[in-house]
JSON list of C-alpha atoms in Angstrom, two decimals:
[
{"chain": "A", "resi": 651, "resn": "MET", "atom": "CA", "xyz": [50.71, -8.17, 8.56]},
{"chain": "A", "resi": 652, "resn": "PRO", "atom": "CA", "xyz": [53.86, -6.87, 10.79]},
{"chain": "A", "resi": 653, "resn": "LEU", "atom": "CA", "xyz": [53.49, -6.63, 14.76]},
{"chain": "A", "resi": 654, "resn": "PRO", "atom": "CA", "xyz": [53.82, -2.99, 15.66]},
{"chain": "A", "resi": 655, "resn": "SER", "atom": "CA", "xyz": [54.63, -4.15, 19.11]},
{"chain": "A", "resi": 656, "resn": "ALA", "atom": "CA", "xyz": [57.60, -6.22, 17.87]},
{"chain": "A", "resi": 657, "resn": "MET", "atom": "CA", "xyz": [59.14, -3.01, 16.02]},
{"chain": "A", "resi": 658, "resn": "GLN", "atom": "CA", "xyz": [58.40, -1.25, 19.19]},
{"chain": "A", "resi": 659, "resn": "GLU", "atom": "CA", "xyz": [60.83, -3.66, 21.03]},
{"chain": "A", "resi": 660, "resn": "ALA", "atom": "CA", "xyz": [63.41, -3.28, 18.21]},
{"chain": "A", "resi": 661, "resn": "LEU", "atom": "CA", "xyz": [63.29, 0.52, 18.69]},
{"chain": "A", "resi": 662, "resn": "ALA", "atom": "CA", "xyz": [63.64, 0.08, 22.48]},
{"chain": "A", "resi": 663, "resn": "ALA", "atom": "CA", "xyz": [66.67, -2.09, 22.02]},
{"chain": "A", "resi": 664, "resn": "ALA", "atom": "CA", "xyz": [68.01, 0.47, 19.52]},
{"chain": "A", "resi": 665, "resn": "ARG", "atom": "CA", "xyz": [67.52, 3.30, 22.20]},
{"chain": "A", "resi": 666, "resn": "ARG", "atom": "CA", "xyz": [69.57, 1.14, 24.66]},
{"chain": "A", "resi": 667, "resn": "GLY", "atom": "CA", "xyz": [72.48, 0.67, 22.05]},
{"chain": "A", "resi": 668, "resn": "LEU", "atom": "CA", "xyz": [72.50, 4.53, 21.68]},
{"chain": "A", "resi": 669, "resn": "LEU", "atom": "CA", "xyz": [72.74, 5.23, 25.26]},
{"chain": "A", "resi": 670, "resn": "ALA", "atom": "CA", "xyz": [75.63, 2.69, 25.62]},
{"chain": "A", "resi": 671, "resn": "GLY", "atom": "CA", "xyz": [77.50, 4.81, 22.61]},
{"chain": "A", "resi": 672, "resn": "GLU", "atom": "CA", "xyz": [76.48, 2.11, 19.92]},
{"chain": "A", "resi": 673, "resn": "PRO", "atom": "CA", "xyz": [75.00, 2.68, 16.76]},
{"chain": "A", "resi": 674, "resn": "PRO", "atom": "CA", "xyz": [71.18, 2.75, 17.21]},
{"chain": "A", "resi": 675, "resn": "ILE", "atom": "CA", "xyz": [70.22, -0.39, 15.70]},
{"chain": "A", "resi": 676, "resn": "GLY", "atom": "CA", "xyz": [67.98, -2.92, 17.47]},
{"chain": "A", "resi": 677, "resn": "ALA", "atom": "CA", "xyz": [66.34, -6.38, 16.48]},
{"chain": "A", "resi": 678, "resn": "CYS", "atom": "CA", "xyz": [64.15, -8.68, 17.82]},
{"chain": "A", "resi": 679, "resn": "VAL", "atom": "CA", "xyz": [63.00, -12.29, 16.92]},
{"chain": "A", "resi": 680, "resn": "VAL", "atom": "CA", "xyz": [59.42, -13.33, 17.25]},
{"chain": "A", "resi": 681, "resn": "SER", "atom": "CA", "xyz": [58.10, -16.70, 17.44]},
{"chain": "A", "resi": 682, "resn": "ASP", "atom": "CA", "xyz": [54.36, -17.39, 17.14]},
{"chain": "A", "resi": 683, "resn": "GLY", "atom": "CA", "xyz": [53.56, -13.80, 17.93]},
{"chain": "A", "resi": 684, "resn": "GLN", "atom": "CA", "xyz": [55.70, -13.68, 21.01]},
{"chain": "A", "resi": 685, "resn": "VAL", "atom": "CA", "xyz": [59.01, -11.62, 21.14]},
{"chain": "A", "resi": 686, "resn": "ILE", "atom": "CA", "xyz": [61.53, -14.30, 21.95]},
{"chain": "A", "resi": 687, "resn": "ALA", "atom": "CA", "xyz": [64.77, -12.20, 22.01]},
{"chain": "A", "resi": 688, "resn": "THR", "atom": "CA", "xyz": [66.01, -8.73, 21.43]},
{"chain": "A", "resi": 689, "resn": "ALA", "atom": "CA", "xyz": [69.27, -7.14, 21.02]},
{"chain": "A", "resi": 690, "resn": "HIS", "atom": "CA", "xyz": [71.05, -4.09, 19.99]},
{"chain": "A", "resi": 691, "resn": "THR", "atom": "CA", "xyz": [74.17, -3.38, 17.89]},
{"chain": "A", "resi": 692, "resn": "ALA", "atom": "CA", "xyz": [77.40, -4.10, 20.21]},
{"chain": "A", "resi": 693, "resn": "VAL", "atom": "CA", "xyz": [80.35, -3.63, 17.80]},
{"chain": "A", "resi": 694, "resn": "ILE", "atom": "CA", "xyz": [81.93, -1.13, 20.11]},
{"chain": "A", "resi": 695, "resn": "ALA", "atom": "CA", "xyz": [81.80, -2.74, 23.28]},
{"chain": "A", "resi": 696, "resn": "GLY", "atom": "CA", "xyz": [82.73, -6.08, 21.90]},
{"chain": "A", "resi": 697, "resn": "PRO", "atom": "CA", "xyz": [84.91, -5.15, 20.18]},
{"chain": "A", "resi": 698, "resn": "ASP", "atom": "CA", "xyz": [83.43, -7.31, 17.53]},
{"chain": "A", "resi": 699, "resn": "ALA", "atom": "CA", "xyz": [82.60, -6.29, 13.88]},
{"chain": "A", "resi": 700, "resn": "THR", "atom": "CA", "xyz": [80.20, -9.02, 13.65]},
{"chain": "A", "resi": 701, "resn": "ALA", "atom": "CA", "xyz": [78.04, -8.11, 17.00]},
{"chain": "A", "resi": 702, "resn": "HIS", "atom": "CA", "xyz": [75.30, -6.64, 14.83]},
{"chain": "A", "resi": 703, "resn": "ALA", "atom": "CA", "xyz": [71.84, -6.52, 16.46]},
{"chain": "A", "resi": 704, "resn": "GLU", "atom": "CA", "xyz": [70.37, -9.01, 14.17]},
{"chain": "A", "resi": 705, "resn": "ILE", "atom": "CA", "xyz": [73.18, -11.61, 14.78]},
{"chain": "A", "resi": 706, "resn": "LEU", "atom": "CA", "xyz": [73.02, -11.04, 18.67]},
{"chain": "A", "resi": 707, "resn": "ALA", "atom": "CA", "xyz": [68.93, -11.53, 18.56]},
{"chain": "A", "resi": 708, "resn": "LEU", "atom": "CA", "xyz": [69.57, -14.72, 16.53]},
{"chain": "A", "resi": 709, "resn": "ARG", "atom": "CA", "xyz": [71.94, -15.98, 18.92]},
{"chain": "A", "resi": 710, "resn": "ALA", "atom": "CA", "xyz": [69.72, -15.20, 21.95]},
{"chain": "A", "resi": 711, "resn": "ALA", "atom": "CA", "xyz": [66.71, -16.85, 20.15]},
{"chain": "A", "resi": 712, "resn": "CYS", "atom": "CA", "xyz": [68.72, -19.94, 19.42]},
{"chain": "A", "resi": 713, "resn": "GLN", "atom": "CA", "xyz": [69.83, -20.27, 22.97]},
{"chain": "A", "resi": 714, "resn": "GLN", "atom": "CA", "xyz": [66.18, -19.60, 24.13]},
{"chain": "A", "resi": 715, "resn": "ALA", "atom": "CA", "xyz": [64.78, -21.98, 21.78]},
{"chain": "A", "resi": 716, "resn": "ARG", "atom": "CA", "xyz": [67.81, -24.65, 22.26]},
{"chain": "A", "resi": 717, "resn": "THR", "atom": "CA", "xyz": [68.29, -25.31, 18.43]},
{"chain": "A", "resi": 718, "resn": "PRO", "atom": "CA", "xyz": [70.00, -23.47, 15.54]},
{"chain": "A", "resi": 719, "resn": "TRP", "atom": "CA", "xyz": [66.89, -23.43, 13.50]},
{"chain": "A", "resi": 720, "resn": "LEU", "atom": "CA", "xyz": [64.34, -20.69, 13.96]},
{"chain": "A", "resi": 721, "resn": "MET", "atom": "CA", "xyz": [61.91, -21.89, 11.25]},
{"chain": "A", "resi": 722, "resn": "GLY", "atom": "CA", "xyz": [58.51, -20.21, 11.77]},
{"chain": "A", "resi": 723, "resn": "CYS", "atom": "CA", "xyz": [60.19, -17.12, 13.34]},
{"chain": "A", "resi": 724, "resn": "GLU", "atom": "CA", "xyz": [60.36, -13.65, 12.22]},
{"chain": "A", "resi": 725, "resn": "LEU", "atom": "CA", "xyz": [62.76, -10.96, 12.53]},
{"chain": "A", "resi": 726, "resn": "TYR", "atom": "CA", "xyz": [62.23, -7.14, 13.09]},
{"chain": "A", "resi": 727, "resn": "VAL", "atom": "CA", "xyz": [65.03, -4.74, 12.79]},
{"chain": "A", "resi": 728, "resn": "THR", "atom": "CA", "xyz": [65.12, -0.98, 12.89]},
{"chain": "A", "resi": 729, "resn": "VAL", "atom": "CA", "xyz": [67.55, -0.76, 9.75]},
{"chain": "A", "resi": 730, "resn": "GLU", "atom": "CA", "xyz": [67.51, -3.21, 6.61]},
{"chain": "A", "resi": 731, "resn": "PRO", "atom": "CA", "xyz": [69.83, -5.95, 7.43]},
{"chain": "A", "resi": 732, "resn": "CYS", "atom": "CA", "xyz": [73.30, -6.15, 5.65]},
{"chain": "A", "resi": 733, "resn": "ALA", "atom": "CA", "xyz": [74.50, -9.04, 3.74]},
{"chain": "A", "resi": 734, "resn": "MET", "atom": "CA", "xyz": [75.77, -10.97, 6.77]},
{"chain": "A", "resi": 735, "resn": "CYS", "atom": "CA", "xyz": [72.73, -10.43, 8.92]},
{"chain": "A", "resi": 736, "resn": "LEU", "atom": "CA", "xyz": [70.57, -11.74, 6.12]},
{"chain": "A", "resi": 737, "resn": "ALA", "atom": "CA", "xyz": [72.79, -14.75, 5.24]},
{"chain": "A", "resi": 738, "resn": "ALA", "atom": "CA", "xyz": [72.78, -15.58, 9.18]},
{"chain": "A", "resi": 739, "resn": "SER", "atom": "CA", "xyz": [68.72, -15.16, 9.04]},
{"chain": "A", "resi": 740, "resn": "HIS", "atom": "CA", "xyz": [68.67, -17.42, 6.09]},
{"chain": "A", "resi": 741, "resn": "TYR", "atom": "CA", "xyz": [70.65, -20.15, 7.67]},
{"chain": "A", "resi": 742, "resn": "ALA", "atom": "CA", "xyz": [68.72, -19.87, 10.72]},
{"chain": "A", "resi": 743, "resn": "GLY", "atom": "CA", "xyz": [65.58, -20.53, 8.88]},
{"chain": "A", "resi": 744, "resn": "ILE", "atom": "CA", "xyz": [63.89, -16.93, 9.52]},
{"chain": "A", "resi": 745, "resn": "ASP", "atom": "CA", "xyz": [60.68, -16.93, 7.47]},
{"chain": "A", "resi": 746, "resn": "ARG", "atom": "CA", "xyz": [60.42, -13.20, 7.18]},
{"chain": "A", "resi": 747, "resn": "VAL", "atom": "CA", "xyz": [62.32, -10.05, 8.13]},
{"chain": "A", "resi": 748, "resn": "TRP", "atom": "CA", "xyz": [60.58, -6.70, 8.76]},
{"chain": "A", "resi": 749, "resn": "PHE", "atom": "CA", "xyz": [62.75, -3.55, 8.77]},
{"chain": "A", "resi": 750, "resn": "GLY", "atom": "CA", "xyz": [62.24, 0.36, 9.43]},
{"chain": "A", "resi": 751, "resn": "VAL", "atom": "CA", "xyz": [64.58, 1.97, 7.30]},
{"chain": "A", "resi": 752, "resn": "GLY", "atom": "CA", "xyz": [66.77, 1.08, 4.33]},
{"chain": "A", "resi": 753, "resn": "LEU", "atom": "CA", "xyz": [70.67, 0.66, 4.30]},
{"chain": "A", "resi": 754, "resn": "GLU", "atom": "CA", "xyz": [70.68, 4.01, 2.21]},
{"chain": "A", "resi": 755, "resn": "ALA", "atom": "CA", "xyz": [69.87, 5.64, 5.48]},
{"chain": "A", "resi": 756, "resn": "MET", "atom": "CA", "xyz": [72.68, 4.02, 7.16]},
{"chain": "A", "resi": 757, "resn": "GLN", "atom": "CA", "xyz": [74.88, 4.92, 4.04]},
{"chain": "A", "resi": 758, "resn": "ALA", "atom": "CA", "xyz": [73.80, 8.59, 4.39]},
{"chain": "A", "resi": 759, "resn": "VAL", "atom": "CA", "xyz": [75.22, 8.50, 8.11]},
{"chain": "A", "resi": 760, "resn": "THR", "atom": "CA", "xyz": [78.23, 6.36, 7.95]},
{"chain": "A", "resi": 761, "resn": "GLY", "atom": "CA", "xyz": [79.40, 6.40, 4.34]},
{"chain": "A", "resi": 762, "resn": "GLN", "atom": "CA", "xyz": [80.48, 2.76, 4.54]},
{"chain": "A", "resi": 763, "resn": "GLU", "atom": "CA", "xyz": [77.41, 0.63, 3.97]},
{"chain": "A", "resi": 764, "resn": "LEU", "atom": "CA", "xyz": [77.83, -2.33, 1.40]},
{"chain": "A", "resi": 765, "resn": "GLN", "atom": "CA", "xyz": [76.28, -1.33, -1.94]},
{"chain": "A", "resi": 766, "resn": "GLY", "atom": "CA", "xyz": [77.15, -4.44, -3.73]},
{"chain": "A", "resi": 767, "resn": "ALA", "atom": "CA", "xyz": [78.49, -8.13, -3.14]},
{"chain": "A", "resi": 768, "resn": "VAL", "atom": "CA", "xyz": [81.79, -7.38, -3.02]},
{"chain": "A", "resi": 769, "resn": "PRO", "atom": "CA", "xyz": [83.00, -4.01, -1.19]},
{"chain": "A", "resi": 770, "resn": "GLU", "atom": "CA", "xyz": [84.87, -1.58, -3.43]},
{"chain": "A", "resi": 771, "resn": "GLY", "atom": "CA", "xyz": [88.47, -1.80, -2.57]},
{"chain": "A", "resi": 772, "resn": "MET", "atom": "CA", "xyz": [88.43, -5.56, -1.67]},
{"chain": "A", "resi": 773, "resn": "SER", "atom": "CA", "xyz": [89.73, -8.39, -4.05]},
{"chain": "A", "resi": 774, "resn": "LEU", "atom": "CA", "xyz": [87.90, -11.54, -4.03]},
{"chain": "A", "resi": 775, "resn": "THR", "atom": "CA", "xyz": [89.66, -14.70, -5.56]},
{"chain": "A", "resi": 776, "resn": "GLY", "atom": "CA", "xyz": [88.29, -18.14, -5.64]},
{"chain": "A", "resi": 777, "resn": "GLY", "atom": "CA", "xyz": [89.80, -21.44, -6.70]},
{"chain": "A", "resi": 778, "resn": "VAL", "atom": "CA", "xyz": [92.54, -21.72, -4.10]},
{"chain": "A", "resi": 779, "resn": "LEU", "atom": "CA", "xyz": [92.95, -25.54, -3.45]},
{"chain": "A", "resi": 780, "resn": "ALA", "atom": "CA", "xyz": [89.64, -25.94, -4.89]},
{"chain": "A", "resi": 781, "resn": "ASP", "atom": "CA", "xyz": [89.95, -29.74, -5.36]},
{"chain": "A", "resi": 782, "resn": "ASP", "atom": "CA", "xyz": [91.23, -30.15, -1.80]},
{"chain": "A", "resi": 783, "resn": "CYS", "atom": "CA", "xyz": [88.41, -28.14, -0.60]},
{"chain": "A", "resi": 784, "resn": "ALA", "atom": "CA", "xyz": [85.86, -29.66, -2.33]},
{"chain": "A", "resi": 785, "resn": "ALA", "atom": "CA", "xyz": [87.23, -33.24, -1.38]},
{"chain": "A", "resi": 786, "resn": "LEU", "atom": "CA", "xyz": [86.55, -32.04, 2.32]},
{"chain": "A", "resi": 787, "resn": "LEU", "atom": "CA", "xyz": [83.03, -30.99, 1.42]},
{"chain": "A", "resi": 788, "resn": "ARG", "atom": "CA", "xyz": [82.04, -34.35, -0.18]},
{"chain": "A", "resi": 789, "resn": "GLU", "atom": "CA", "xyz": [83.79, -36.30, 2.78]},
{"chain": "A", "resi": 790, "resn": "TRP", "atom": "CA", "xyz": [81.50, -34.14, 5.26]},
{"chain": "A", "resi": 791, "resn": "SER", "atom": "CA", "xyz": [78.41, -34.87, 3.14]},
{"chain": "A", "resi": 792, "resn": "ALA", "atom": "CA", "xyz": [78.98, -38.43, 3.29]},
{"chain": "A", "resi": 793, "resn": "THR", "atom": "CA", "xyz": [79.59, -38.66, 6.97]},
{"chain": "A", "resi": 794, "resn": "LYS", "atom": "CA", "xyz": [76.43, -36.62, 7.40]},
{"chain": "A", "resi": 795, "resn": "ALA", "atom": "CA", "xyz": [74.48, -38.92, 5.12]},
{"chain": "A", "resi": 796, "resn": "ALA", "atom": "CA", "xyz": [75.94, -41.83, 7.05]},
{"chain": "A", "resi": 797, "resn": "THR", "atom": "CA", "xyz": [75.19, -40.47, 10.42]},
{"chain": "A", "resi": 798, "resn": "SER", "atom": "CA", "xyz": [71.49, -39.29, 9.35]},
{"chain": "A", "resi": 799, "resn": "ARG", "atom": "CA", "xyz": [70.27, -42.50, 8.27]},
{"chain": "A", "resi": 800, "resn": "ARG", "atom": "CA", "xyz": [67.91, -44.47, 10.96]},
{"chain": "A", "resi": 801, "resn": "PRO", "atom": "CA", "xyz": [68.61, -47.95, 11.67]},
{"chain": "A", "resi": 802, "resn": "ARG", "atom": "CA", "xyz": [65.78, -50.49, 10.40]}
]
């Protein structure tokens, strides 16, 4: 069941963003029923195209928790997260995302929201030096496995 107080915190952050001249999107991260971080979008003030409310709230929560992992936490956001924010939430280990309005509400206002995996007009090409890139991943994986072993 969602925490109405958490969404109220996200709305308050969105209002602060609006007053600062930013898109009015707010987010908060909740752990064990307690808000541990809130943020509003700050793309204009940055200037930083990645300064979405969700990303900033996740960063603050990770700093607060002193870990990049937010397992057991939930994210509340006033607008449905974009693909970037969902991916960041996934990698942080967020268990559940609650949002107010869908991306179609943002699309109606901005006309720019992503509607598919690859934005219209953008070219996406894979396979460039794929063998070298894969070898680097294998090297990292081997190093990671070797350093994560416990001494006996």
